CSV table of C-alpha atoms in Angstrom, one decimal:
chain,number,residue,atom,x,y,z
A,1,UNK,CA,-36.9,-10.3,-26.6
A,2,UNK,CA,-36.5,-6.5,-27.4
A,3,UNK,CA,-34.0,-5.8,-29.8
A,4,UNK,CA,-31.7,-2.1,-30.4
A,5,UNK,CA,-32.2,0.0,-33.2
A,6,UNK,CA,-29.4,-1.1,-34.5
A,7,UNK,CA,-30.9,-4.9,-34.7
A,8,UNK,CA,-28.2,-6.1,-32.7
A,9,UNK,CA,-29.3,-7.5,-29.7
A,10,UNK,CA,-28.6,-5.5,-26.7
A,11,UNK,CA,-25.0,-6.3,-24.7
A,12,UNK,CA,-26.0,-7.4,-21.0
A,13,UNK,CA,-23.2,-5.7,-18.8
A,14,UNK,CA,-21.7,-7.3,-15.8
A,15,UNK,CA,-23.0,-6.4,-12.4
A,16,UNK,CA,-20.6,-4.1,-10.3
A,17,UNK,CA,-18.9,-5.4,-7.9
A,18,UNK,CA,-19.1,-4.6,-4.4
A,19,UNK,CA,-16.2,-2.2,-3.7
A,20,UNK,CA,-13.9,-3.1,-0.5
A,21,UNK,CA,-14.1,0.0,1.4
A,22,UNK,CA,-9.7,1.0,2.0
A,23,UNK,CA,-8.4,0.8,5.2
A,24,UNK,CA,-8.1,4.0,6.8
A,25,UNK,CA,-4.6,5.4,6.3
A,26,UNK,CA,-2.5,5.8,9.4
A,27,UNK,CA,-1.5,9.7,10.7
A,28,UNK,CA,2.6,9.6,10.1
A,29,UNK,CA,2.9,11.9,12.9
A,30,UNK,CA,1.2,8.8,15.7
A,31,UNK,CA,3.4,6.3,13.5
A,32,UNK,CA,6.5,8.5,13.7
A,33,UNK,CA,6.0,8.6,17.5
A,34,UNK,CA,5.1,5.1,18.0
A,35,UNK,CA,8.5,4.3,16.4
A,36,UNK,CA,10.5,6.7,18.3
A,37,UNK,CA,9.0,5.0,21.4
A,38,UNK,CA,9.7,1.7,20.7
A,39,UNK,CA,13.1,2.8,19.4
A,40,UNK,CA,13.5,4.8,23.0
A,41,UNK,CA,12.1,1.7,25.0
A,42,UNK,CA,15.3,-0.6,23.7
A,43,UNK,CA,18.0,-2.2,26.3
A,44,UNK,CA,21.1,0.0,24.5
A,45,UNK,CA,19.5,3.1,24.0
A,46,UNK,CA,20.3,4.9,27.4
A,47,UNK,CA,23.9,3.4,26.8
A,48,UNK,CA,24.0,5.3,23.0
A,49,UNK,CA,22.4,8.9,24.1
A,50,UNK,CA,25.0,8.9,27.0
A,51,UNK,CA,27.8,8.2,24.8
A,52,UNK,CA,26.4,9.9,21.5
A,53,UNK,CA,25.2,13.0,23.4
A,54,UNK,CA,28.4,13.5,25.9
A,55,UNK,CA,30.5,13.1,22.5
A,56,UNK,CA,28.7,15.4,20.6
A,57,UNK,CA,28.7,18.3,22.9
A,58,UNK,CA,32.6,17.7,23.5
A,59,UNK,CA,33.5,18.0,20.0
A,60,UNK,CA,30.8,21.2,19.5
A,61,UNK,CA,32.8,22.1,22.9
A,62,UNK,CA,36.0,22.1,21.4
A,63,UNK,CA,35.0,23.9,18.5
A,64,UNK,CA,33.4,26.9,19.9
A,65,UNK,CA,36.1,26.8,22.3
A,66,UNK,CA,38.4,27.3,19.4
A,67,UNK,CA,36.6,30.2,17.9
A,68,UNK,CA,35.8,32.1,20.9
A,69,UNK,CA,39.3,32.3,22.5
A,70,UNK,CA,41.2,33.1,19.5
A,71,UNK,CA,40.9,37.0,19.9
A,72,UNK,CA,41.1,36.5,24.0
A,73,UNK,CA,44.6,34.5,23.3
A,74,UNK,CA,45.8,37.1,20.6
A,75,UNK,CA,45.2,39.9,23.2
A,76,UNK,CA,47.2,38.2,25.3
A,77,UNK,CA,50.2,38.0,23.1
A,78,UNK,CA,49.5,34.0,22.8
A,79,UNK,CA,48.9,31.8,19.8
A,80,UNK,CA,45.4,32.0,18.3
A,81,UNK,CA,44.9,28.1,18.9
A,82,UNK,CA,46.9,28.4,22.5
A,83,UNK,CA,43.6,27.7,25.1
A,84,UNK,CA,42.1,25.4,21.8
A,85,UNK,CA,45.1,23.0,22.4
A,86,UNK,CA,45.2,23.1,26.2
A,87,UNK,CA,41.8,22.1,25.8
A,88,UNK,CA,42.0,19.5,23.0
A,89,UNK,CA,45.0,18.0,25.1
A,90,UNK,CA,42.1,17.6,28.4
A,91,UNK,CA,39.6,16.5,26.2
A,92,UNK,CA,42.3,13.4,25.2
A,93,UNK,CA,42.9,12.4,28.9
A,94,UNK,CA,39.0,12.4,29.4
A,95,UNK,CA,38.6,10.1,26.6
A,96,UNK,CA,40.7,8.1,28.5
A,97,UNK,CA,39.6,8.4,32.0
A,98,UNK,CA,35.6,7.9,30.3
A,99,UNK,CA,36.7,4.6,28.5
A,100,UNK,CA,38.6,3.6,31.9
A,101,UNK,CA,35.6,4.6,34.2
A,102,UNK,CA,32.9,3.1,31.4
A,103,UNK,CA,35.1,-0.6,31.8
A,104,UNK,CA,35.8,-0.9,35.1
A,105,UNK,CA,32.9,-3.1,37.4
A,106,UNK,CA,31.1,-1.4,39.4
A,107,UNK,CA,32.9,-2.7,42.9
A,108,UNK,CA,35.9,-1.2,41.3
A,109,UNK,CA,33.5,2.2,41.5
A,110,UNK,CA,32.6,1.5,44.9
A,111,UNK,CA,36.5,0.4,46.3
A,112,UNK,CA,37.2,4.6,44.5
A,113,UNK,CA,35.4,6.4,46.9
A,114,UNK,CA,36.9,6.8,49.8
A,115,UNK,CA,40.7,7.1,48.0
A,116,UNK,CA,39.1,10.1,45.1
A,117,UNK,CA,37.2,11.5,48.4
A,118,UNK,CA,40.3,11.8,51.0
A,119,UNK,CA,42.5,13.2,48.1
A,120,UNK,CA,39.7,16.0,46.9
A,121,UNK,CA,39.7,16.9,50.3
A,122,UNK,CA,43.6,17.0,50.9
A,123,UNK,CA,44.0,19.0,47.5
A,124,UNK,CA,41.0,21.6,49.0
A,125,UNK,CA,43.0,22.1,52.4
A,126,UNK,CA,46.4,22.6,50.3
A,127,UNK,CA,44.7,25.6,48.0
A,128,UNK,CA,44.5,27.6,51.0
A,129,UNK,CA,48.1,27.3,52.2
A,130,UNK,CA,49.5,30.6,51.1
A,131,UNK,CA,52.6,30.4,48.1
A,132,UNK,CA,50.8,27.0,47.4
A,133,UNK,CA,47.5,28.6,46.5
A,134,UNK,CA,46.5,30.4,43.5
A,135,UNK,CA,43.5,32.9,43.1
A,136,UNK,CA,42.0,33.9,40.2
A,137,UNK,CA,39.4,36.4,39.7
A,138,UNK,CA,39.1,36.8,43.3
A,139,UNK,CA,39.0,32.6,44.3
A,140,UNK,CA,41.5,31.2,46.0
A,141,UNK,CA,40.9,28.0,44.4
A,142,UNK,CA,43.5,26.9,42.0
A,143,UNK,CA,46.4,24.9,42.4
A,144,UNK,CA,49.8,25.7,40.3
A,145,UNK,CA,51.1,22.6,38.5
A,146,UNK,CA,54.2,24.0,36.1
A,147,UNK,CA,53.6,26.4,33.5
A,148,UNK,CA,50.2,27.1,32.5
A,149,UNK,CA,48.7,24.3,34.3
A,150,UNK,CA,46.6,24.7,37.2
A,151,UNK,CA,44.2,22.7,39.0
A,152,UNK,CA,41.2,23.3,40.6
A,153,UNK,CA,40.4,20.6,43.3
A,154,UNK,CA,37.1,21.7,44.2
A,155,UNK,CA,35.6,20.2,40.8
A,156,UNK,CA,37.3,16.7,41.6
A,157,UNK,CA,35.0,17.6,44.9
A,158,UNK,CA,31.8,17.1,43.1
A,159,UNK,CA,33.0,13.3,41.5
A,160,UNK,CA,34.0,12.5,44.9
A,161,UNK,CA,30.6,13.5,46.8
A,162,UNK,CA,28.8,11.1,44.2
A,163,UNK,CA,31.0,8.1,44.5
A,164,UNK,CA,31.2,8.2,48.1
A,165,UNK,CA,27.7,9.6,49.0
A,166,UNK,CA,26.5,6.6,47.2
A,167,UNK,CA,28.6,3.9,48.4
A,168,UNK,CA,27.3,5.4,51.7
A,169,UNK,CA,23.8,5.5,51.0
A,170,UNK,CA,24.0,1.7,49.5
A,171,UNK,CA,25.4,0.7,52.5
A,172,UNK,CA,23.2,1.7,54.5
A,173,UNK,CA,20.1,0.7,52.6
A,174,UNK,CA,21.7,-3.1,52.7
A,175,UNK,CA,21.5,-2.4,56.8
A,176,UNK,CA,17.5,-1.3,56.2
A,177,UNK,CA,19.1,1.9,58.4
A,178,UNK,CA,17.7,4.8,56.0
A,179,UNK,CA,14.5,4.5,58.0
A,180,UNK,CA,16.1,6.2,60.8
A,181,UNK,CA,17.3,10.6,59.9
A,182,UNK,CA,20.0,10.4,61.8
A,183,UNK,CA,21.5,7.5,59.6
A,184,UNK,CA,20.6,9.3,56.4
A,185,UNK,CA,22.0,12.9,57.6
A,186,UNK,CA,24.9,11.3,59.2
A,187,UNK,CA,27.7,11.5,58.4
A,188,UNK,CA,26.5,12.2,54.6
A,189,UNK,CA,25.9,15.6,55.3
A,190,UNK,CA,28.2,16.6,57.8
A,191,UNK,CA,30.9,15.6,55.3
A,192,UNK,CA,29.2,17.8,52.4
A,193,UNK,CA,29.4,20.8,54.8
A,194,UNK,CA,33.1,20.4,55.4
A,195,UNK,CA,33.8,20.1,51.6
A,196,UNK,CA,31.3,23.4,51.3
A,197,UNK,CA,33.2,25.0,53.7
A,198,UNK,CA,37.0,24.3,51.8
A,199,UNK,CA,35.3,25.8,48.8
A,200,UNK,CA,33.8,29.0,50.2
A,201,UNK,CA,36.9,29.5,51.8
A,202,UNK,CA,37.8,30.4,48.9
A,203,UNK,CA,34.8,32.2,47.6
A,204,UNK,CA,33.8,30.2,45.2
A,205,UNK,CA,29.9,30.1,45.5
A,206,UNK,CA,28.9,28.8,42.1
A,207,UNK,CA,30.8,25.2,42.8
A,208,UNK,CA,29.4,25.3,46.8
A,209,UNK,CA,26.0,25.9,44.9
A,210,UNK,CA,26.4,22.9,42.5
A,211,UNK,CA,27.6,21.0,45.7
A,212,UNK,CA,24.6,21.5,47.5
A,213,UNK,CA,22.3,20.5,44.6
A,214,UNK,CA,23.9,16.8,44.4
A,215,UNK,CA,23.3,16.5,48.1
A,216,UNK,CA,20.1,17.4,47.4
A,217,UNK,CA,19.6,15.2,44.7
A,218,UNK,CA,20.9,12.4,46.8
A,219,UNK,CA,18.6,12.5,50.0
A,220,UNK,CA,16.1,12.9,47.4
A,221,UNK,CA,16.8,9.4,46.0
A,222,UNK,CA,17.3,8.0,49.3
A,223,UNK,CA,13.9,9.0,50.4
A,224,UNK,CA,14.2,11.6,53.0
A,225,UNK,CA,11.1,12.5,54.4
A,226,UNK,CA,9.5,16.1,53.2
A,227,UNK,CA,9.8,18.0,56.7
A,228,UNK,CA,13.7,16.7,56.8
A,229,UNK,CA,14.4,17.8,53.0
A,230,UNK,CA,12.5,21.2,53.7
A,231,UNK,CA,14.8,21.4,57.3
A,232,UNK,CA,17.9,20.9,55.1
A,233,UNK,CA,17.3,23.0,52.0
A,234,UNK,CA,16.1,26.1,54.4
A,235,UNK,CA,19.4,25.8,56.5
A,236,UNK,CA,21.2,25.5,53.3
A,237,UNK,CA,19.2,28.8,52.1
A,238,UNK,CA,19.6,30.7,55.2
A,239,UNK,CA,23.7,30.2,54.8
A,240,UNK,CA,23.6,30.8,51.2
A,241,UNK,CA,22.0,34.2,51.7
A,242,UNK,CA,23.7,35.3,54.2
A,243,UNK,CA,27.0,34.9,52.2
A,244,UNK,CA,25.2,37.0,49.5
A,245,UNK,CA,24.3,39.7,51.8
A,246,UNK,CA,28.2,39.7,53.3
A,247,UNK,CA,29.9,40.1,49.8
A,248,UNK,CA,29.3,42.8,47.8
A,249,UNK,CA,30.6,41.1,44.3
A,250,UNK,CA,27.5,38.6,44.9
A,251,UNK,CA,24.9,41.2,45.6
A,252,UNK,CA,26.3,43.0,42.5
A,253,UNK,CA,25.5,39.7,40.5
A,254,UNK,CA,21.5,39.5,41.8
A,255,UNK,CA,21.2,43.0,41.1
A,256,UNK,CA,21.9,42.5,37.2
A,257,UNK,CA,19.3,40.2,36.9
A,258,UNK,CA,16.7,41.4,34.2
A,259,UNK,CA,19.8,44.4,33.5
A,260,UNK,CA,19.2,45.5,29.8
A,261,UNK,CA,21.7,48.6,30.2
A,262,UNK,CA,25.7,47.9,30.7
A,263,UNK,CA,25.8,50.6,33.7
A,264,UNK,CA,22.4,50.3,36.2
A,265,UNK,CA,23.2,53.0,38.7
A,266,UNK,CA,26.3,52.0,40.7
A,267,UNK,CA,26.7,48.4,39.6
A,268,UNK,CA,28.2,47.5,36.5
A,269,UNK,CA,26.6,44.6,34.5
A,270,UNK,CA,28.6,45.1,31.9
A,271,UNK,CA,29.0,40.7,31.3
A,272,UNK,CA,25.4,40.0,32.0
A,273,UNK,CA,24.3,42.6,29.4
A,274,UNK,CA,26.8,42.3,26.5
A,275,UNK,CA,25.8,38.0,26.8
A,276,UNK,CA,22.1,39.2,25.9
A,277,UNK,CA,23.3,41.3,23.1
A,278,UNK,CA,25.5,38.0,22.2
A,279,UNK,CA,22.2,36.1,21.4
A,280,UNK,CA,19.8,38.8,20.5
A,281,UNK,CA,21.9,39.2,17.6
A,282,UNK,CA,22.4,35.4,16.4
A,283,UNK,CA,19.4,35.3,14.6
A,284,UNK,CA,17.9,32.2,13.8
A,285,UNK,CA,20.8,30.2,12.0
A,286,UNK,CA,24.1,32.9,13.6
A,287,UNK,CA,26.3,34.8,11.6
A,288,UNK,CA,28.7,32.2,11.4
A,289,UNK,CA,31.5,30.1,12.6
A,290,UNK,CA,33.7,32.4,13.8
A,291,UNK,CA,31.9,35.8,12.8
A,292,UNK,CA,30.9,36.7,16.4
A,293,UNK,CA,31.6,40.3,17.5
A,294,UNK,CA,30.9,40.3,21.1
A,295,UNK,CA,34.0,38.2,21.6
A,296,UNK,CA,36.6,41.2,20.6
A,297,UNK,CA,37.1,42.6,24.0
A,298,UNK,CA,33.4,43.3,24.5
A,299,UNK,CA,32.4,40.2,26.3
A,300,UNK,CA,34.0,39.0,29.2
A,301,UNK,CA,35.0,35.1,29.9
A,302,UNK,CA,33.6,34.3,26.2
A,303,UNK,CA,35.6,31.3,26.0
A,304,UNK,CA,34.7,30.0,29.5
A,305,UNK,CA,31.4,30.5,31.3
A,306,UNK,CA,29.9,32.4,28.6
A,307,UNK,CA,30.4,30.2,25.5
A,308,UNK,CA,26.8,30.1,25.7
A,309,UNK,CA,26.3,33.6,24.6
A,310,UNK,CA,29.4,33.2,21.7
A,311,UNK,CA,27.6,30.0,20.5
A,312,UNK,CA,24.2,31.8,20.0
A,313,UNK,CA,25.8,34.3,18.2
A,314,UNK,CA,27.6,32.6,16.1
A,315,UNK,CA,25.0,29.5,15.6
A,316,UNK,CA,22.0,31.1,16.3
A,317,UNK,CA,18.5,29.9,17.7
A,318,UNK,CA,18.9,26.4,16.1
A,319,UNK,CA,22.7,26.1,17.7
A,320,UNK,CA,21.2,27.1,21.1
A,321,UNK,CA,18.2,24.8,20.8
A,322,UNK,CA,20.8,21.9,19.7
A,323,UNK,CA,23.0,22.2,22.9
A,324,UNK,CA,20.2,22.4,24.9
A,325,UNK,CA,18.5,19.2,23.1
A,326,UNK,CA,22.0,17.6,23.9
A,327,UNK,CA,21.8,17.8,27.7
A,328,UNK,CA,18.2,17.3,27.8
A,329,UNK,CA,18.8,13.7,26.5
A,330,UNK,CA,21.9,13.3,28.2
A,331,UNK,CA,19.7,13.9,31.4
A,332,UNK,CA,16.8,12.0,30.7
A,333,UNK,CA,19.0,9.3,29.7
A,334,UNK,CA,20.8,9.5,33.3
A,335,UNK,CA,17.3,9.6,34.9
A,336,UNK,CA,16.5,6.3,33.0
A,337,UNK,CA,19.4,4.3,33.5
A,338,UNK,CA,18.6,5.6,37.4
A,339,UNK,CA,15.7,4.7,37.4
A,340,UNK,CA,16.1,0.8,35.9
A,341,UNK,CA,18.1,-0.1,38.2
A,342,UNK,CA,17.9,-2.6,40.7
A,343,UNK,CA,22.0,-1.9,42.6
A,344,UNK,CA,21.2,0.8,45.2
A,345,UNK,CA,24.8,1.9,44.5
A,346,UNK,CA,23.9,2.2,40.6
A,347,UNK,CA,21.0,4.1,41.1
A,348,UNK,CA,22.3,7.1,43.7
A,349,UNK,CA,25.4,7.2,41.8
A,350,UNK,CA,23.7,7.2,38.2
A,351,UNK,CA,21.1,10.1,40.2
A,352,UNK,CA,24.2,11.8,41.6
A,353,UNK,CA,25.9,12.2,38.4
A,354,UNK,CA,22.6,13.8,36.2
A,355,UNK,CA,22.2,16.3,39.0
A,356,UNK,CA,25.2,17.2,38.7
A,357,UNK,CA,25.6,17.7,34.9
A,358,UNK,CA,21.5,19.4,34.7
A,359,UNK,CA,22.3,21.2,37.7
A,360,UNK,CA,25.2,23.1,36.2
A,361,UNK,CA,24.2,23.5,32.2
A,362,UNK,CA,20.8,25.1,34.1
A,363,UNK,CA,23.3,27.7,36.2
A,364,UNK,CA,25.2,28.5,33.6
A,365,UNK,CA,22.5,29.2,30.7
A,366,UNK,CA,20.3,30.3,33.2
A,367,UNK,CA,23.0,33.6,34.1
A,368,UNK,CA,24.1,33.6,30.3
A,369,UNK,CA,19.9,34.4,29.5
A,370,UNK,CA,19.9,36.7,32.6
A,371,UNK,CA,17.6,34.7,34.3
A,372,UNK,CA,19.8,33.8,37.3
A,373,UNK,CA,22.8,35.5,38.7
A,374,UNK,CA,26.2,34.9,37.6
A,375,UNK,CA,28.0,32.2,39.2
A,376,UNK,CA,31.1,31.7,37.5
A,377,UNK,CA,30.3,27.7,36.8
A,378,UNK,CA,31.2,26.4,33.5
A,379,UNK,CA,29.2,24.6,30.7
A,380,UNK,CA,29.7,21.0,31.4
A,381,UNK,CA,31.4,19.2,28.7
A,382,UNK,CA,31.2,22.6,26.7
A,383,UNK,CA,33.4,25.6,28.6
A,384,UNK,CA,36.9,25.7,28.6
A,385,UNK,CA,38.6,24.1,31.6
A,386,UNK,CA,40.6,20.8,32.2
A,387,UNK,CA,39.7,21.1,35.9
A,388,UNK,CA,36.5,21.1,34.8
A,389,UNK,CA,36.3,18.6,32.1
A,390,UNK,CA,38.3,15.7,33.7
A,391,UNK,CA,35.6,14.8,36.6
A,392,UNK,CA,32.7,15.4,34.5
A,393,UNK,CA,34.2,13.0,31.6
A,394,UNK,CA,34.9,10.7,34.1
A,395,UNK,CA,31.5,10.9,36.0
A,396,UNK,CA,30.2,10.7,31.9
A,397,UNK,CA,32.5,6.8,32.0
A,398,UNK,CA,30.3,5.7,35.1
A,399,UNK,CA,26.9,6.5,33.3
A,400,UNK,CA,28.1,4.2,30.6
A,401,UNK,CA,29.4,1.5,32.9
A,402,UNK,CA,25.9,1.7,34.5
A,403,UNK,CA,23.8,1.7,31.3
A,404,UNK,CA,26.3,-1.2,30.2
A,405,UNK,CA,25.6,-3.0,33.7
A,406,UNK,CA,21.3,-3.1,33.0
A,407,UNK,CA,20.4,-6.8,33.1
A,408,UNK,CA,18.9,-6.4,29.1
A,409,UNK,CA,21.4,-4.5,28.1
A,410,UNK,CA,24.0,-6.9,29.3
A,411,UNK,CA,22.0,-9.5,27.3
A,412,UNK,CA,21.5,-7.6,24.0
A,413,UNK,CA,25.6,-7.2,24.1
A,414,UNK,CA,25.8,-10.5,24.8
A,415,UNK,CA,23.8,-11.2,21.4
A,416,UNK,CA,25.4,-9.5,19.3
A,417,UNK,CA,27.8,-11.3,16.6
A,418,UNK,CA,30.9,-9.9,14.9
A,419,UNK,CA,29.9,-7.8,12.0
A,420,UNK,CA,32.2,-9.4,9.5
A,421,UNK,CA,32.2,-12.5,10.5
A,422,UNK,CA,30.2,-15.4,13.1
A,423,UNK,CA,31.2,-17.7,15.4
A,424,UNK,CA,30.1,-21.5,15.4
A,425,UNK,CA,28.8,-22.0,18.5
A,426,UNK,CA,30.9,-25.2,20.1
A,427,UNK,CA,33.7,-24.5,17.3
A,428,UNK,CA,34.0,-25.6,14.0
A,429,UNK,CA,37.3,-26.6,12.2
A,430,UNK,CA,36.1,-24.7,8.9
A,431,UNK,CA,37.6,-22.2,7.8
A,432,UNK,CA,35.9,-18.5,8.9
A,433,UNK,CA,33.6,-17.4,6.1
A,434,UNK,CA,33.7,-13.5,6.3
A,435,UNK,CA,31.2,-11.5,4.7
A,436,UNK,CA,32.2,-9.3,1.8
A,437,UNK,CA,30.7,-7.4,-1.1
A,438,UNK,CA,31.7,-10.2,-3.9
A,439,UNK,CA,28.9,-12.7,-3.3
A,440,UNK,CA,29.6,-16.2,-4.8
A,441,UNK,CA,26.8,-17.8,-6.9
A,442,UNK,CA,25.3,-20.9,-6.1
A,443,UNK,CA,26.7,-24.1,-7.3
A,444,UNK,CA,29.7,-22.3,-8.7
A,445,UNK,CA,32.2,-24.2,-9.9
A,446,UNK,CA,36.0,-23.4,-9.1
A,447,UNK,CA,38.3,-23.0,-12.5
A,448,UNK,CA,39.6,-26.0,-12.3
A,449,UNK,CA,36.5,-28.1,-12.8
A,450,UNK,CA,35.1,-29.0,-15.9
């Protein structure tokens, strides 16, 4: 045996053990998505974005309401916070009307139509009845109700083409009649041409346009054949420009698209322009609550159909991008609870009512960037307007009743316990046991044991 120099005899190490190779680490940015997914693909999720989404921008609403009307009011010899409470005061009645619409069944729904349909179209018939009648900013399309209130049927127009275009539809799906055109024209579109036709009589083209597009979006989810769609969107074309060509405030409007100049020969895009300056200047993160200057007389309708242009002033690129992120889920969260659906009525009302919402935040950004031409609708949810706000919260309460009405989701609400406290199941004559932040130890003894 061979021996150190040290005499000692030599130390025999321990073999090495085999290292375990480590499991390859996961990329956070696939486990981050996985999650979201999963998270997305839950029965109360479509039922949270609607609610959570059509909340948020409200209350954003309300806000930028509030700072871009102030000077508008003060010009106008009113209180600085006079259009933020007429507002405030709508939003609290469509809080009501949402958590009315988002309880009641959906026969309830269905039983609405007809009634919210015949009294849309009596209030559009009574606008144009002169002294009765009130026109502003060259409509005729506003009813007087005392005061300061007015109404403006034509919105309460778009609610009722939904409910009753889809109790229609339903109907006649239940009767396997959608097969036949004449059935699925009739009388669905004959009716959305005579509430058109109330509206343009008083020249309001942006709501006939929004109009159009839930028809649209309904014989879309009814099926209708390609050539019929094509026959009906080229009819509804040819009469849209021709009432562009005969009004000259309209061709003034598709001549400022792409205007980067106030004046562009004899047309004046003064709105259009001064609404790209609004944004151009907003930076990434604004120049503050409140700090906008287009809204001092430079920028028309700031607090209305260009809020838009105030908000990306004031918030920026990243307030933009929010609101828009907003109605993006809020629509994709109407297409889902569409498209899960087994009640025919569920799923063209559900369809009716995101078309209607994405339809108008598109027309109304869409003239605010300058990519299409002003058309005087509002921001859904966002703008100024009680008219406005009322259907739309209300069309907002049936997306909720819908999601609420999903076979899972109905079951994951039925799961659910009370927070602070359970229910035995069969009763129990204990006492409740509620759950609270002292937590008693085990095998504790009460004071008066020994």
């Amino acid at each position: 045996m061979s021996s150190s120099r040290t005499g000692r005899p030599p130390v025999q190490r321990a073999a090495r053990r085999p290292v375990a190779p480590r499991p390859p680490r996961d990329n956070p940015l696939r486990t981050l998505v996985t999650r979201a997914c999963r998270a997305w693909d839950r029965p109360l999720t479509a039922y949270y974005v609607v609610l959570g989404g059509s909340l948020l921008i409200t209350v954003l609403g309300l806000v930028m309401v509030y700072s871009a009307s102030q000077i508008t009011a003060l010009q106008m010899s009113l209180s600085g916070s006079y259009f933020f409470r007429k507002q405030l005061l709508a939003a609290v009645i469509g809080a009501v009307l949402l958590l009315v619409a988002s309880r009641m069944p959906v026969k309830l729904h269905r039983a609405l139509a007809y009634p919210i349909l015949a009294g849309a179209v009596f209030l559009m018939a009574l606008v144009q009845v002169p002294g009765i009648g009130v026109a502003v900013n060259g409509n005729q399309n506003w009813l007087a109700l005392g005061g300061s209130f007015q109404l403006q049927p034509s919105e309460f127009g778009k609610l009722a083409l939904v409910l009753w275009g889809a109790d229609l539809l339903a109907r006649k799906q239940d009767k396997r009649l959608l097969t036949q055109w004449k059935h699925m024209l009739v009388p669905l579109v004959p009716a959305a041409f005579m509430l058109l036709g109330l509206i343009m009589l008083g020249g309001d083209m942006g709501t006939a346009i929004i109009l159009t597009a839930i028809l649209f979006g309904l014989l879309w989810l009814a099926g209708a054949p390609t050539r019929l769609f094509a026959g009906v969107l080229a009819v509804a074309a040819l009469l849209g420009a021709i009432l562009i060509r005969t009004s000259e405030n309209r061709m003034a409007r598709l001549a400022c698209l792409g205007a980067t100049e106030p004046q562009t020969g004899p047309v004046d895009c003064w709105q259009a322009v001064h609404g790209i300056y609004a944004l151009a200047s907003g930076g990434i993160f604004g120049s503050g609550l409140g700090a906008s200057l287009e809204k001092w007389g430079e920028l028309p309708e700031a607090h209305t159909d260009f809020i838009f242009a105030v908000t990306g002033e004031e918030l920026g690129l990243a307030g933009t991008l929010s609101v828009l992120a907003l109605f993006a889920a809020l629509g994709y969260a109407g297409i889902r609870v569409a498209g899960r659906t087994e009640d025919p009525f569920v799923r063209y009302a559900a369809g009716g009512v995101t078309t209607w919402i994405t339809a108008q935040a598109v027309i109304n950004i869409g003239a605010v960037l300058g990519l299409l031409p002003i058309a005087g609708v509002p921001l859904p949810l966002f703008s100024y307007g009680g008219s406005a706000l009322l259907p739309t919260m209300f069309a907002i309460g049936l997306l909720i009743a819908f999601a609420r009405e999903d076979p899972a989701a109905r079951m994951a609400l039925a799961m659910r316990q009370p927070r602070f406290g359970r229910k035995r199941i069969g009763g129990s004559q204990r006492p409740r046991r509620w759950n609270t932040m002292r937590r008693r130890a085990p095998g504790a003894r009460s004071s008066g044991e020994r």
